[in-house]
Short mmCIF file of C-alpha atoms in Angstrom, two decimals:
data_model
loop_
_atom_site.label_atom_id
_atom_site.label_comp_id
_atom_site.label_asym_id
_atom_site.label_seq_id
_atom_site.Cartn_x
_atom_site.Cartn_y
_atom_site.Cartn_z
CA UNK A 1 -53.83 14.46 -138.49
CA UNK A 2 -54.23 18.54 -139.03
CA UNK A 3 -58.30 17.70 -138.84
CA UNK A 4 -58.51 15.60 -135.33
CA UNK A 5 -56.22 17.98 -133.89
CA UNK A 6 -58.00 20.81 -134.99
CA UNK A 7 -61.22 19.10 -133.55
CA UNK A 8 -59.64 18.59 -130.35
CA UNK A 9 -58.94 22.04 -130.20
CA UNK A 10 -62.42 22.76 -130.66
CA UNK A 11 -63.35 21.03 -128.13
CA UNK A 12 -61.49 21.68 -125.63
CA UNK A 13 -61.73 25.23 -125.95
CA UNK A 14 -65.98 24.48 -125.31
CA UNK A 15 -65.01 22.36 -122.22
CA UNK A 16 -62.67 25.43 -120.72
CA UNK A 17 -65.81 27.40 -121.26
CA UNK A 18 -67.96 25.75 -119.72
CA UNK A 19 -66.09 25.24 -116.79
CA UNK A 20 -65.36 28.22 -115.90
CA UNK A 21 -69.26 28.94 -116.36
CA UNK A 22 -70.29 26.45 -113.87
CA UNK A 23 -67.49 27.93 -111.75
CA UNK A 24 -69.32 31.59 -111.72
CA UNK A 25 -72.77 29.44 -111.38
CA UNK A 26 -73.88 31.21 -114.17
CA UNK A 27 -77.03 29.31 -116.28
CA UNK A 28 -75.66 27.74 -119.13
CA UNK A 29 -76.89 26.77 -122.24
CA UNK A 30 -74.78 24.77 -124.70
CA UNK A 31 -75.83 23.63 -128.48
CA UNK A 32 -74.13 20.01 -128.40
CA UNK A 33 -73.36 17.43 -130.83
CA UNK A 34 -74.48 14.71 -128.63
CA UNK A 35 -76.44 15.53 -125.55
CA UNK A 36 -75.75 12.06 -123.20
CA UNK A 37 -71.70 13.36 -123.71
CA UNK A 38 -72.64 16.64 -122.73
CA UNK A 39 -74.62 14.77 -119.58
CA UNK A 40 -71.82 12.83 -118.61
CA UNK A 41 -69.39 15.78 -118.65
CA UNK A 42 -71.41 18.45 -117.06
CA UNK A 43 -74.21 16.92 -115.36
CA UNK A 44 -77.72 19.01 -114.82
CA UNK A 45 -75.20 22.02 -114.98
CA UNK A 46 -75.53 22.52 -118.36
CA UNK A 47 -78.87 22.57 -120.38
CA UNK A 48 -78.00 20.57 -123.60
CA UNK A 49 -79.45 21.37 -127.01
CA UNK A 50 -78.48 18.95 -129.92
CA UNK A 51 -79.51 20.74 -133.87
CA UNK A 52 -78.26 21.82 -136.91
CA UNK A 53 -77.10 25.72 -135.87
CA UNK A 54 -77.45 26.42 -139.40
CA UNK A 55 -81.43 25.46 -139.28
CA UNK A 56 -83.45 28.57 -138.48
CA UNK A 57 -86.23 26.95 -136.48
CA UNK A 58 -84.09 25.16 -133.63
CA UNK A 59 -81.94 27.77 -133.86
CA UNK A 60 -84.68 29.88 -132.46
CA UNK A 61 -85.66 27.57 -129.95
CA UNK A 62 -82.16 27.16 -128.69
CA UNK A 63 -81.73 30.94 -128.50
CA UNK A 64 -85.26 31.59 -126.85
CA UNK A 65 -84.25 33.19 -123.81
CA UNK A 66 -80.75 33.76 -124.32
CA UNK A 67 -79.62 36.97 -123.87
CA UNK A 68 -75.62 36.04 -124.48
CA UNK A 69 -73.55 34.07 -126.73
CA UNK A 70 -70.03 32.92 -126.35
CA UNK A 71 -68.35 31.25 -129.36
CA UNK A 72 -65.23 29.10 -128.53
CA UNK A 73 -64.04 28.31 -131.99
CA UNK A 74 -64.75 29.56 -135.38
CA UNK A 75 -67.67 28.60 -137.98
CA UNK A 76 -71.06 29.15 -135.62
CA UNK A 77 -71.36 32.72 -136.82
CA UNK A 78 -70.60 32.09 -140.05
CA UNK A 79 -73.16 29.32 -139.89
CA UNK A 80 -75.55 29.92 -137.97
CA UNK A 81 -78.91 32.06 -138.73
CA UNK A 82 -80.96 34.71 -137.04
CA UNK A 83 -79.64 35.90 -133.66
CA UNK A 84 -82.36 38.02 -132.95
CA UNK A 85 -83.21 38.49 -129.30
CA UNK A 86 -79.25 37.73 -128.12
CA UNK A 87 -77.88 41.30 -126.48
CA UNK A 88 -74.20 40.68 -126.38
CA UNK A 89 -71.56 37.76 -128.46
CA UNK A 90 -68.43 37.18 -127.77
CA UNK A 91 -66.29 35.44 -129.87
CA UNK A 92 -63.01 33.64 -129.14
CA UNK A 93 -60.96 34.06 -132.34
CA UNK A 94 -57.11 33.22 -133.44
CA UNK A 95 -57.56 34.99 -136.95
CA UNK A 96 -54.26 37.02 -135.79
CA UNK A 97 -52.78 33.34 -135.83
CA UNK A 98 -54.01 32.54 -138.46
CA UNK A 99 -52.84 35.33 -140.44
CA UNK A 100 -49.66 35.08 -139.27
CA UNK A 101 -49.18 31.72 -140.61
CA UNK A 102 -46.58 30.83 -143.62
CA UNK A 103 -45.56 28.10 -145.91
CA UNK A 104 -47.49 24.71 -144.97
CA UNK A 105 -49.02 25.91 -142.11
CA UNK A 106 -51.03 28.73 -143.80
CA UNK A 107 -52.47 25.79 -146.24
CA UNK A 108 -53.12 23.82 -143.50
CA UNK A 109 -55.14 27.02 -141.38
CA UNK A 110 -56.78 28.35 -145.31
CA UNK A 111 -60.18 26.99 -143.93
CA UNK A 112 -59.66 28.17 -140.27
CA UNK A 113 -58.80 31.73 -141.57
CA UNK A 114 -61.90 31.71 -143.76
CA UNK A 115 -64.21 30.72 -141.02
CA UNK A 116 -62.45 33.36 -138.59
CA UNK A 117 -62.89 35.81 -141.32
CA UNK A 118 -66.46 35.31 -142.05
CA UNK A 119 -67.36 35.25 -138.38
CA UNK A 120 -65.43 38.43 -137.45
CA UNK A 121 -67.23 40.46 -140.72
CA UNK A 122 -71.04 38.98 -139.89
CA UNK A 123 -70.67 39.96 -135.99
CA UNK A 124 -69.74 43.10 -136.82
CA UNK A 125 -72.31 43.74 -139.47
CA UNK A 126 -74.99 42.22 -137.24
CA UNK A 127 -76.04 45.25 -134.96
CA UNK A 128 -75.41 43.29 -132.16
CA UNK A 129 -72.57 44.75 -129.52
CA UNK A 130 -69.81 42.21 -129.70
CA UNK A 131 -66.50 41.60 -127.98
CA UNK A 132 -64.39 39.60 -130.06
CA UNK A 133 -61.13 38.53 -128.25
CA UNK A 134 -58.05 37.83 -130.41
CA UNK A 135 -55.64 35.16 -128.75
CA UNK A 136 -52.37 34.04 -129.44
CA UNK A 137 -51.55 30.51 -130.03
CA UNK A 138 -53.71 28.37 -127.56
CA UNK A 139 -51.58 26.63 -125.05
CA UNK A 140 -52.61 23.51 -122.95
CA UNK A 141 -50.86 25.08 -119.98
CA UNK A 142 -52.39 25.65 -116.32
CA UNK A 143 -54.26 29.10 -116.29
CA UNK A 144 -54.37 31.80 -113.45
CA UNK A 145 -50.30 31.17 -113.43
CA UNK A 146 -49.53 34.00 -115.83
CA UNK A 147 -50.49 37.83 -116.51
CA UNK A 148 -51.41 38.99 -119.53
CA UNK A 149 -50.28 41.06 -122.19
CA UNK A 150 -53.30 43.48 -124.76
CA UNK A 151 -50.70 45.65 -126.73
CA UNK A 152 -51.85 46.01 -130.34
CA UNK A 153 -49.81 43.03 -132.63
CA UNK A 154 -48.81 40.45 -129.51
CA UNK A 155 -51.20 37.81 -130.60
CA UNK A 156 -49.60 37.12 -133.95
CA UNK A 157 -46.44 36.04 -132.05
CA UNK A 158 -47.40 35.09 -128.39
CA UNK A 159 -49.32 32.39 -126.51
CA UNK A 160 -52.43 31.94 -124.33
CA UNK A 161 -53.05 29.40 -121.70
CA UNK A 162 -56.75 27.69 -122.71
CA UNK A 163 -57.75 28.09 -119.39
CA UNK A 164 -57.16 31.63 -119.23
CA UNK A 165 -58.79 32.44 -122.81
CA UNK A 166 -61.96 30.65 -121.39
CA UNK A 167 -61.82 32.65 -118.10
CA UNK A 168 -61.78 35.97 -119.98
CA UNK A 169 -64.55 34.94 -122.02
CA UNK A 170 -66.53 34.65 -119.23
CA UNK A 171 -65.12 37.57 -117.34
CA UNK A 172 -66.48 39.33 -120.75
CA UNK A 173 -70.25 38.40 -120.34
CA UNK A 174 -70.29 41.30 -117.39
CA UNK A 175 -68.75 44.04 -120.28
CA UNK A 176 -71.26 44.80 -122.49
CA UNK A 177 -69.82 47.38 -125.31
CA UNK A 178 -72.11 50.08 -126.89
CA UNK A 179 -71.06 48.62 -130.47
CA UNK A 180 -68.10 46.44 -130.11
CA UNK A 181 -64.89 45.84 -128.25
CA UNK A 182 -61.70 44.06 -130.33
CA UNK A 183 -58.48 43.29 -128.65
CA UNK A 184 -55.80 41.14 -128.87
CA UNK A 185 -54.12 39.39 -125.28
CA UNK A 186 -51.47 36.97 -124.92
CA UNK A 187 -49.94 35.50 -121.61
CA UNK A 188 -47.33 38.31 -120.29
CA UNK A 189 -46.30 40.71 -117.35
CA UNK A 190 -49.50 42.27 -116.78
CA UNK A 191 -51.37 41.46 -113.62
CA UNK A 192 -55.15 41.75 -113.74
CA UNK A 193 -57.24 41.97 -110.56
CA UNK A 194 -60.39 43.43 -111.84
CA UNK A 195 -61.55 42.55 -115.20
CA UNK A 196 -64.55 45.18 -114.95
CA UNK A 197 -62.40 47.82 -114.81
CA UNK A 198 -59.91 45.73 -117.41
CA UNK A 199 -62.57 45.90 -119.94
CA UNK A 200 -63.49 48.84 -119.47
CA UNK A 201 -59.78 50.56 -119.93
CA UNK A 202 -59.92 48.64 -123.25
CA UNK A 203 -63.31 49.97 -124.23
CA UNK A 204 -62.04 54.03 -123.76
CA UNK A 205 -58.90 52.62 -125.68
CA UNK A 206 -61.05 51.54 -128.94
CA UNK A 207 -64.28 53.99 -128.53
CA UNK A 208 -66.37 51.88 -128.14
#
C-alpha cells in the first residue's frame, strides 16, 4: 500500500506541474516513463522524452537545450548524471516531512528521506544556482484558495495544497538565485500578489 501511494504522489505532483506550465505557455520538456501516456494527457503541449535519467548519453540529449529543471519528487538528482548546460533547478522537496516523521511512519518514509537527502546535498554541491522549496504535507485540496505561510520550521507541522506547490514551482523559474534560495512554505494567512518580489524578499532573507 505505502509504495502505490507513494507513486501516486509522484505523479501527481508531475501532472500539477505541468499544468500549471502549459497554463504560463511556457515550452515544456518532460522525461516520461511512457511517452503515448504523456500524449494522451498533455497533447503536443509537452515534448516527451522516455530514458533511463541515470544514463549519461540520453540524459544529454534530453537536457540539450534546457536551460531549467524542475524536480517534482525526490530521486532524479540523486540519480541522474551530468547537468551541465542547465542554469537554474528547482526542486520540490518534503525532507522537513520527512524528518519530522516518528514511529512507523519514519520506517515507512527511511527511503524517501534518503532520496530527499541525497538530492538536497548534490544540488547544492553542483555549482548550479538552485531553489529548493520545502513543503509541508502535500494536500489534494483546490489551490489559489489559501495564502501561504515561509516562517522558518512551519513545514514540519503544516500542509500545502498540490496545486499551489506546483504553482510556486513555476512562479520560481522567473527567480534565479546567485547560489541558492531554501525555504520552507505551508498554506497560511499570508497573501501573495507578486511572487517576483516574493522571491526576492526571501532571497535578501537567506543571502543569497
Amino acid at each position: 500500500m505505502g509504495p502505490m501511494k507513494k507513486m501516486k504522489r509522484k505523479k501527481m505532483n508531475f501532472r500539477m506541474v505541468i499544468l500549471s506550465l502549459i497554463v504560463k505557455r511556457t515550452r515544456i520538456k518532460a522525461l516520461v516513463k511512457d511517452k503515448r501516456n504523456a500524449m494522451e494527457s498533455f497533447g503536443t503541449y509537452v515534448e516527451s522524452m522516455a530514458g533511463d535519467a541515470s544514463n549519461k548519453k540520453f540524459l544529454k540529449t534530453a537536457l540539450r537545450g534546457v536551460r531549467s529543471i524542475i524536480c517534482p519528487s525526490e530521486g532524479f538528482i540523486s540519480n541522474a548524471g551530468s547537468l551541465k548546460g542547465v542554469q537554474h533547478v528547482i526542486l520540490l522537496s518534503q525532507l522537513s516531512v520527512y524528518r519530522g516523521s516518528g514511529g512507523i511512519q519514519a520506517l515507512m518514509k527511511g527511503n524517501a528521506r534518503k532520496l530527499a537527502e541525497q538530492d538536497e546535498s548534490m544540488l547544492m554541491a553542483s555549482g548550479i544556482p538552485y531553489t529548493i522549496i520545502r513543503t509541508g504535507v502535500l494536500q489534494n485540496t483546490p489551490g489559489g484558495k489559501q495564502g501561504f505561510q515561509f516562517e522558518e520550521g512551519c513545514a514540519a507541522n503544516g500542509s500545502l495544497s498540490k496545486e499551489d506547490a506546483a504553482f510556486i514551482c513555476v512562479e520560481a523559474l522567473e527567480s534565479i538565485p546567485q547560489t541558492g534560495l531554501i525555504f520552507e512554505v505551508v498554506n497560511g494567512e499570508e497573501k501573495v500578489s507578486d511572487w517576483k518580489k516574493c522571491f526576492s524578499r526571501l532571497m535578501e532573507k537567506t543571502g543569497k
